[in-house]
Amino acid sequence: MKSKFQPNEHGYYGQFGGAFIPELLYPNVKELEDNYLDIINSEEFQSAYKSLLKDYVGRPSPLYLAPRLSEKYKAHIYLKREDLNHTGAHKVNNTIGQILIAKKLGKTKIIAETGAGQHGVATATVCALMNLDCTIFMGEIDIKRQAPNVARMKMLGAKVVAATSGSKTLKDATNEAIRYWIQHPETYYLIGSVVGPHPYPDMVARLQAVISEEMKLQLKEQTGSENPDTIIACVGGGSNAAGAFYHYLDDEAVELIAVEAAGLGVNSGQSAATSQLGEVGVIHGSKTILMQNEYGQIVEPYSISAGLDYPGVGPLHAYLHETKRAQFLNATDEEAMLAALELTKLEGIIPALESAHALAVLPKLNLRPDQVVVVNLSGRGDKDLEAYINYLDKD
Ligand SMILES: *Cc1c(COP(=O)(O)O)cnc(C)c1O
């Protein structure tokens, strides 16, 4: 039986999704749409993908029962350790998969856009691995804000192109990447989350689904049941959450909690809580919910964590929100900071600020002592050291 959380043949989850693209890109997107499922389902792809995930990325990532965190919140709290992946987050699960798909399609040049630089690094990494030409578009302001990641991309052999239009941030980098793609249709556009025109959201969700595939086996081994009671994941575009939820979407007994960044507060004007503030519109080639003003112009989002600083969510998440299959909560900068410091002290794990948003809702839930909760720890905190230092210096 087909899941209602799979897109239909036009790439729609309910009213969300589709492919809103310039006509010139149609052949490109159509080629991908016609081939991605066959490629992903092929034995050749699966064996190459699984072997790289194992030997290059270091999967399976552990599922760790966090004893002191569990004691504090009076429940069984497990951490899915995506922070231990090569390059420090879940993003590489997707870039490994897409680079194999690009190669299968005969592409030799890769483009991507990045805001915080994490996806840029994950893309530059797999391009180095596969010896493919890599160009990363990044807003001029982000290039300044994320200097270490820019240095990593360059070291990995990528060309980093500054987007100098508009607000000089992620959406402008996206515009530049799409403009370049139109002019160079022979390139492969490697999108970093469950966003973009169909088939990207479905393709990226399938590539990140390895997270919940492993979770099922690991939970079965550790608890006797493959189902937890609750899964919590942070949402920027939504790829780590999509991966952590994927194999549980149809099982309504498993509670799914998506956590957005509230920045300085949902109603402060400095937030990225799309499900609370957004309305239906088109962003990045798909119909979804996004933060926009009365003229439909994108409102610049804000969060202390660069990875959650995105004005939309992918169409699957818009649908999970609309159908109430997932509960959408949010955490402020301050709450995320405190949750990060708490995890560090209690478990000796410094999380990414993005992942800390997922942890930050633990005190807001009424957990039962027998409740099995999995928090998807999407990334590690090395990249956020400066933010942590600034916060600790403040007091
Ligand atoms: C990029 C990033 C995110 C947000 O992206 P999603 O597509 O929503 O997963 C979350 N956590 C980390 C560590 C990231 O690098």
XYZ file of C-alpha atoms and ligand atoms in Angstrom:
410
model
C 0.000 0.000 0.000
C 1.252 3.447 -0.878
C 1.826 5.723 2.073
C -0.102 8.982 2.183
C 3.208 10.576 3.109
C 4.719 9.706 -0.253
C 4.283 12.364 -2.926
C 1.921 11.635 -5.817
C 3.241 11.341 -9.389
C 3.410 15.124 -9.684
C 5.396 15.449 -6.496
C 2.576 16.648 -4.247
C 2.068 15.875 -0.587
C -1.555 17.005 -0.301
C -1.496 20.563 -1.614
C 2.269 20.976 -1.074
C 5.182 20.251 -3.379
C 5.256 20.211 -7.179
C 7.934 21.660 -9.409
C 7.726 25.400 -10.010
C 10.690 25.873 -12.291
C 11.664 27.982 -15.281
C 10.915 26.181 -18.539
C 14.611 26.029 -19.377
C 15.234 23.766 -16.385
C 12.451 21.394 -17.263
C 14.598 18.849 -19.191
C 17.054 18.691 -16.290
C 14.469 18.139 -13.600
C 12.540 15.733 -15.813
C 15.666 13.644 -16.405
C 16.148 13.357 -12.655
C 12.470 12.645 -12.039
C 12.452 9.886 -14.656
C 15.531 8.185 -13.240
C 15.932 8.758 -9.505
C 13.755 5.904 -8.257
C 15.231 3.344 -10.628
C 18.728 4.428 -9.665
C 18.062 4.461 -5.917
C 16.382 1.064 -6.068
C 19.124 -0.523 -8.165
C 21.448 -3.039 -6.617
C 24.424 -1.150 -8.037
C 23.439 2.076 -6.249
C 22.482 0.376 -2.992
C 25.755 -1.481 -2.733
C 27.885 1.617 -3.482
C 25.769 3.832 -1.182
C 25.766 1.367 1.719
C 29.471 0.705 1.432
C 30.368 4.422 1.442
C 28.016 5.060 4.355
C 29.733 2.311 6.273
C 33.402 2.836 5.445
C 33.552 6.550 4.598
C 30.827 8.101 6.773
C 31.120 5.649 9.668
C 27.554 4.336 9.753
C 25.544 2.982 11.397
C 25.588 5.937 13.741
C 25.115 4.774 17.334
C 21.797 4.948 19.143
C 22.828 5.949 22.624
C 20.692 5.705 25.755
C 21.734 8.903 27.534
C 21.655 7.926 31.218
C 21.954 11.269 32.955
C 19.663 13.063 30.518
C 17.143 10.239 31.045
C 17.422 10.613 34.782
C 16.902 14.341 34.595
C 13.796 14.168 32.380
C 12.447 10.938 33.889
C 12.108 8.983 30.661
C 14.228 6.719 28.445
C 16.013 9.216 26.220
C 18.048 7.913 23.306
C 20.280 10.016 21.082
C 20.682 9.096 17.418
C 24.284 10.123 16.945
C 24.394 11.769 13.505
C 27.001 14.057 15.063
C 29.500 11.212 14.741
C 29.267 11.064 10.941
C 32.209 12.155 8.809
C 31.904 15.960 8.362
C 29.947 16.172 11.598
C 26.280 15.971 10.680
C 23.562 14.117 8.789
C 24.053 16.155 5.606
C 26.629 13.759 4.177
C 24.030 10.928 3.976
C 22.345 12.975 1.277
C 25.407 14.251 -0.571
C 26.862 10.725 -0.822
C 23.591 9.505 -2.334
C 23.173 12.380 -4.760
C 26.765 12.261 -5.971
C 26.238 8.608 -6.906
C 23.026 9.566 -8.725
C 24.800 12.425 -10.526
C 27.554 10.073 -11.649
C 25.034 7.538 -12.860
C 23.405 10.309 -14.924
C 26.822 11.050 -16.430
C 27.197 14.491 -14.813
C 30.706 15.749 -14.192
C 30.006 19.195 -12.761
C 28.239 19.804 -9.481
C 26.704 23.009 -8.164
C 25.149 23.677 -4.781
C 24.167 26.607 -2.630
C 24.788 26.922 1.050
C 23.882 29.292 3.853
C 25.795 28.178 6.904
C 28.323 26.347 4.785
C 27.513 22.894 6.183
C 25.913 21.654 2.991
C 28.683 23.325 0.994
C 31.267 21.360 2.953
C 29.327 18.087 2.627
C 29.044 18.668 -1.141
C 32.679 19.693 -1.620
C 33.664 16.586 0.352
C 31.885 14.125 -1.935
C 33.105 16.010 -5.037
C 36.674 15.579 -3.818
C 35.937 11.918 -3.162
C 34.572 11.420 -6.685
C 36.916 13.831 -8.468
C 34.072 15.995 -9.755
C 34.149 19.713 -10.477
C 32.398 21.613 -7.642
C 30.992 25.149 -7.513
C 29.304 26.423 -4.354
C 27.148 29.552 -4.311
C 27.058 31.430 -1.053
C 25.797 34.858 -0.005
C 28.534 37.444 0.403
C 27.495 38.046 4.024
C 27.467 34.319 4.791
C 30.953 33.976 3.290
C 32.162 36.461 5.891
C 30.141 34.917 8.734
C 31.205 31.330 7.988
C 34.883 31.723 7.192
C 36.013 28.308 8.540
C 33.526 26.465 6.330
C 34.556 28.556 3.316
C 38.175 27.576 4.017
C 37.160 23.907 4.209
C 35.313 24.070 0.878
C 38.309 25.668 -0.819
C 40.672 23.124 0.684
C 38.416 20.415 -0.686
C 38.839 21.897 -4.147
C 35.518 23.700 -4.539
C 35.101 27.071 -6.170
C 33.097 29.365 -3.883
C 31.078 32.017 -5.732
C 29.729 34.993 -3.792
C 26.094 36.010 -4.305
C 26.149 39.774 -4.133
C 22.492 40.570 -4.867
C 19.595 41.183 -2.468
C 20.277 40.454 1.165
C 23.465 38.557 0.168
C 22.391 35.463 2.100
C 20.963 32.018 1.382
C 18.012 32.946 -0.824
C 20.293 35.038 -3.021
C 22.774 32.167 -3.264
C 19.852 29.951 -4.331
C 18.846 32.458 -7.008
C 22.427 32.552 -8.296
C 22.684 28.759 -8.341
C 19.438 28.456 -10.300
C 20.555 31.175 -12.744
C 23.824 29.314 -13.287
C 21.964 26.023 -13.721
C 19.821 27.539 -16.478
C 22.956 28.703 -18.288
C 24.788 25.410 -17.708
C 22.178 22.670 -17.976
C 24.885 20.008 -18.108
C 25.575 20.535 -14.399
C 23.962 18.603 -11.551
C 22.310 20.733 -8.866
C 22.871 19.053 -5.504
C 20.198 20.307 -3.074
C 20.914 19.973 0.625
C 17.532 19.448 2.255
C 14.024 18.142 1.557
C 13.273 21.301 -0.407
C 13.297 22.316 -4.063
C 11.234 21.104 -7.002
C 10.018 17.517 -7.203
C 11.760 15.033 -7.117
C 14.297 16.610 -4.720
C 12.200 16.506 -1.517
C 11.348 12.838 -2.013
C 14.856 11.935 -3.170
C 16.543 13.620 -0.181
C 14.027 12.088 2.254
C 14.812 8.634 0.855
C 18.546 9.235 1.224
C 18.172 10.449 4.814
C 15.781 7.590 5.627
C 18.817 5.517 6.568
C 18.523 7.281 9.952
C 15.159 5.707 10.855
C 16.046 2.452 9.103
C 18.929 2.057 11.550
C 16.849 3.336 14.455
C 14.349 0.496 13.987
C 17.042 -2.172 14.178
C 18.843 -0.485 17.062
C 15.683 0.046 19.116
C 14.621 -3.538 18.533
C 17.967 -4.699 19.840
C 18.056 -2.341 22.817
C 14.415 -2.171 23.910
C 12.788 -5.195 22.284
C 10.540 -3.002 20.135
C 11.431 -1.230 16.926
C 9.087 1.630 17.793
C 9.876 4.427 20.217
C 7.011 6.429 21.711
C 8.371 9.755 20.493
C 10.908 11.051 17.975
C 12.176 14.620 18.210
C 14.157 16.391 15.486
C 14.976 19.986 14.618
C 13.760 21.444 11.336
C 15.523 23.900 9.074
C 14.535 22.699 5.614
C 13.601 19.416 7.241
C 16.017 16.726 6.036
C 17.255 15.305 9.337
C 13.680 15.234 10.642
C 12.455 13.596 7.416
C 15.134 10.925 7.799
C 14.392 10.321 11.474
C 10.605 10.162 10.848
C 10.609 8.349 7.502
C 9.991 4.724 8.446
C 7.528 5.730 11.155
C 5.351 8.117 9.143
C 2.511 5.613 8.683
C 2.669 4.344 12.242
C 0.484 6.817 14.097
C 1.422 5.226 17.439
C 4.815 6.913 17.136
C 4.624 10.560 18.112
C 6.657 12.848 15.842
C 7.890 16.213 17.099
C 9.469 18.775 14.778
C 11.266 21.661 16.424
C 11.749 24.992 14.679
C 13.985 27.863 15.696
C 12.090 30.655 17.434
C 15.158 32.917 17.469
C 14.480 35.753 19.906
C 10.836 34.610 20.232
C 8.161 33.522 17.752
C 6.597 36.986 17.615
C 9.781 39.013 18.012
C 10.273 39.598 14.288
C 13.553 37.700 14.688
C 12.563 34.090 14.213
C 12.569 31.141 11.849
C 9.446 29.379 13.157
C 7.934 28.847 9.720
C 4.981 26.682 10.742
C 3.850 29.402 13.155
C 4.519 32.422 10.966
C 4.409 31.111 7.429
C 1.752 31.037 4.779
C 1.346 29.034 1.607
C 3.580 30.167 -1.205
C 6.303 29.052 -3.569
C 9.947 28.990 -2.549
C 12.902 27.193 -4.089
C 10.664 25.616 -6.745
C 8.043 24.076 -4.525
C 4.707 25.015 -2.990
C 4.981 24.958 0.762
C 4.670 27.242 3.761
C 7.127 30.091 4.023
C 7.662 33.323 5.880
C 6.549 36.136 3.599
C 5.255 39.665 3.764
C 1.940 40.916 2.392
C 3.485 41.197 -1.082
C 4.696 37.612 -1.039
C 8.319 38.657 -0.597
C 10.395 36.339 1.555
C 10.927 37.589 5.095
C 14.530 37.202 6.201
C 14.557 34.548 8.950
C 16.685 34.670 12.058
C 18.131 32.042 14.371
C 21.356 31.763 16.335
C 21.863 28.467 14.518
C 22.728 29.061 10.900
C 21.363 25.683 9.803
C 17.827 26.497 10.962
C 17.867 29.980 9.528
C 15.640 29.139 6.534
C 12.394 30.960 5.644
C 10.468 27.842 4.613
C 10.122 24.141 5.321
C 10.016 21.347 2.772
C 6.607 20.286 1.378
C 6.537 17.034 3.371
C 6.803 19.056 6.574
C 4.126 21.520 5.453
C 1.933 18.455 4.971
C 2.913 16.872 8.312
C 1.983 20.178 9.920
C -1.309 20.562 8.079
C -2.409 16.984 8.741
C -1.114 17.213 12.333
C 0.851 13.981 11.818
C 3.770 15.789 13.422
C 3.577 18.264 16.223
C 5.490 21.478 15.535
C 7.160 23.054 18.546
C 9.888 25.650 18.710
C 12.800 26.730 20.873
C 14.429 30.127 21.255
C 18.146 30.888 20.943
C 18.397 31.006 24.715
C 16.578 27.708 25.243
C 18.773 26.010 22.645
C 21.916 27.413 24.243
C 20.918 26.104 27.677
C 20.028 22.700 26.230
C 23.432 22.504 24.501
C 25.286 23.364 27.694
C 23.180 20.856 29.609
C 23.907 17.990 27.202
C 27.590 18.835 27.325
C 27.674 18.705 31.137
C 25.424 15.673 31.556
C 26.646 13.444 28.742
C 29.975 14.826 27.553
C 28.559 15.543 24.107
C 28.778 19.025 22.579
C 25.872 19.229 20.123
C 25.390 21.481 17.118
C 23.196 24.459 17.976
C 20.624 23.138 15.496
C 20.372 19.825 17.342
C 20.198 21.685 20.652
C 16.800 23.034 19.537
C 15.475 19.463 19.517
C 16.882 18.873 23.013
C 15.379 22.152 24.219
C 11.811 20.860 24.056
C 12.473 18.022 26.541
C 11.535 20.213 29.548
C 8.313 21.245 27.762
C 7.013 17.703 27.325
C 5.130 15.762 29.947
C 7.218 12.630 29.740
C 6.166 9.364 31.363
C 8.809 7.291 33.191
C 8.380 4.418 30.724
C 8.372 6.649 27.632
C 10.982 5.868 24.977
C 12.125 9.070 23.294
C 14.647 9.355 20.467
C 16.249 12.744 19.900
C 17.954 12.990 16.521
C 21.285 14.598 17.313
C 21.776 15.987 13.812
C 25.284 17.375 14.255
C 28.239 18.143 16.473
C 29.064 21.469 18.029
C 32.619 22.151 16.894
C 31.373 24.585 14.266
C 29.435 26.508 16.935
C 32.290 27.001 19.344
C 32.389 30.737 18.739
C 28.682 31.092 19.605
C 29.214 29.015 22.751
C 32.258 31.068 23.770
C 30.373 34.337 23.232
C 27.485 33.095 25.331
C 29.663 31.892 28.196
C 31.710 35.111 28.143
C 28.529 37.134 28.551
C 28.008 36.070 32.157
C 21.846 21.873 8.143
C 21.617 21.348 9.500
C 20.316 21.217 10.041
C 19.098 21.703 9.336
O 18.812 21.120 8.104
P 17.630 20.074 7.928
O 17.540 19.907 6.457
O 16.400 20.670 8.521
O 18.027 18.850 8.637
C 20.176 20.650 11.291
N 21.246 20.246 12.012
C 22.503 20.360 11.528
C 23.636 19.894 12.376
C 22.737 20.917 10.270
O 23.985 21.028 9.816
